[in-house]
Amino acid sequence: MEQQDNLFFLPLFAQMISFYGWQTVVLVTSLSALITMLLVGLFMRDKPSDVGLLPYGATDPVETAAAPHANSSRVCSSNT
């Protein structure tokens, strides 16, 4: 799959660089990656129960302590 991605992205980036310059292409690519990471961090859940599903292989619901949105606290806290 990686080689197929290169067949699309490398010519596209080369064309964009020739029109807009490498700094603009790097900026646009970096902003796209940042926006993608923020959206994944916002919408991806930590546990299947966050979206109403059972853990893989479980047949009965598992009791867990309710915690405030664990995903955002993990991203914002630093472990030193």
Coordinates of C-alpha atoms in Angstrom, one line a residue:
M1 CA 0.0 0.0 0.0
E2 CA 2.9 2.4 0.8
Q3 CA 4.2 2.2 -2.8
Q4 CA 0.8 3.0 -4.2
D5 CA 0.6 6.1 -1.9
N6 CA 3.9 7.3 -3.3
L7 CA 2.6 7.0 -6.8
F8 CA -0.1 9.6 -5.9
F9 CA 1.5 11.9 -3.3
L10 CA 5.0 12.3 -4.8
P11 CA 3.9 13.7 -8.2
L12 CA 1.2 15.8 -6.4
F13 CA 3.7 17.3 -4.0
A14 CA 6.2 17.9 -6.8
Q15 CA 3.5 19.8 -8.8
M16 CA 2.5 21.8 -5.7
I17 CA 6.1 22.7 -5.0
S18 CA 6.7 23.9 -8.5
F19 CA 3.6 26.2 -8.3
Y20 CA 3.6 27.4 -4.7
G21 CA 7.2 26.7 -3.3
W22 CA 8.3 24.1 -0.8
Q23 CA 7.6 26.3 2.3
T24 CA 3.9 26.5 1.4
V25 CA 3.6 22.8 0.7
V26 CA 5.3 22.0 4.1
L27 CA 3.0 24.4 5.9
V28 CA -0.1 22.9 4.3
T29 CA 1.0 19.3 4.9
S30 CA 1.9 20.1 8.6
L31 CA -1.5 21.8 9.2
S32 CA -3.3 18.9 7.6
A33 CA -1.4 16.4 9.9
L34 CA -2.2 18.6 12.9
I35 CA -5.9 18.9 12.1
T36 CA -6.0 15.1 11.6
M37 CA -4.3 14.4 14.9
L38 CA -6.7 16.8 16.7
L39 CA -9.8 15.1 15.2
V40 CA -8.5 11.6 16.0
G41 CA -7.8 12.8 19.6
L42 CA -11.2 14.3 19.9
F43 CA -13.3 11.5 18.4
M44 CA -11.3 8.3 19.2
R45 CA -12.4 6.6 22.4
D46 CA -10.3 4.6 24.9
K47 CA -12.7 1.8 25.7
P48 CA -15.4 -0.1 23.9
S49 CA -17.9 0.9 26.6
D50 CA -17.4 4.6 25.7
V51 CA -19.4 3.8 22.5
G52 CA -21.7 1.2 24.0
L53 CA -19.8 -1.9 22.9
L54 CA -18.5 -4.9 24.9
P55 CA -14.8 -5.6 25.1
Y56 CA -13.4 -8.1 22.5
G57 CA -14.4 -11.6 23.5
A58 CA -16.8 -10.5 26.4
T59 CA -20.3 -11.9 26.6
D60 CA -21.5 -10.0 29.7
P61 CA -21.3 -6.3 30.3
V62 CA -18.3 -5.3 32.5
E63 CA -18.8 -2.9 35.4
T64 CA -16.4 0.0 35.3
A65 CA -16.1 3.1 37.5
A66 CA -17.4 6.2 35.7
A67 CA -14.6 8.6 35.0
P68 CA -14.7 12.0 33.3
H69 CA -13.6 11.8 29.7
A70 CA -10.4 9.9 30.2
N71 CA -9.1 10.6 26.7
S72 CA -8.7 14.3 27.3
S73 CA -7.1 14.0 30.8
R74 CA -4.5 11.6 29.4
V75 CA -3.6 14.0 26.6
C76 CA -3.4 17.0 28.9
S77 CA -1.5 15.5 31.8
S78 CA 2.3 15.1 32.0
N79 CA 3.9 12.1 33.6
T80 CA 7.1 13.3 35.2

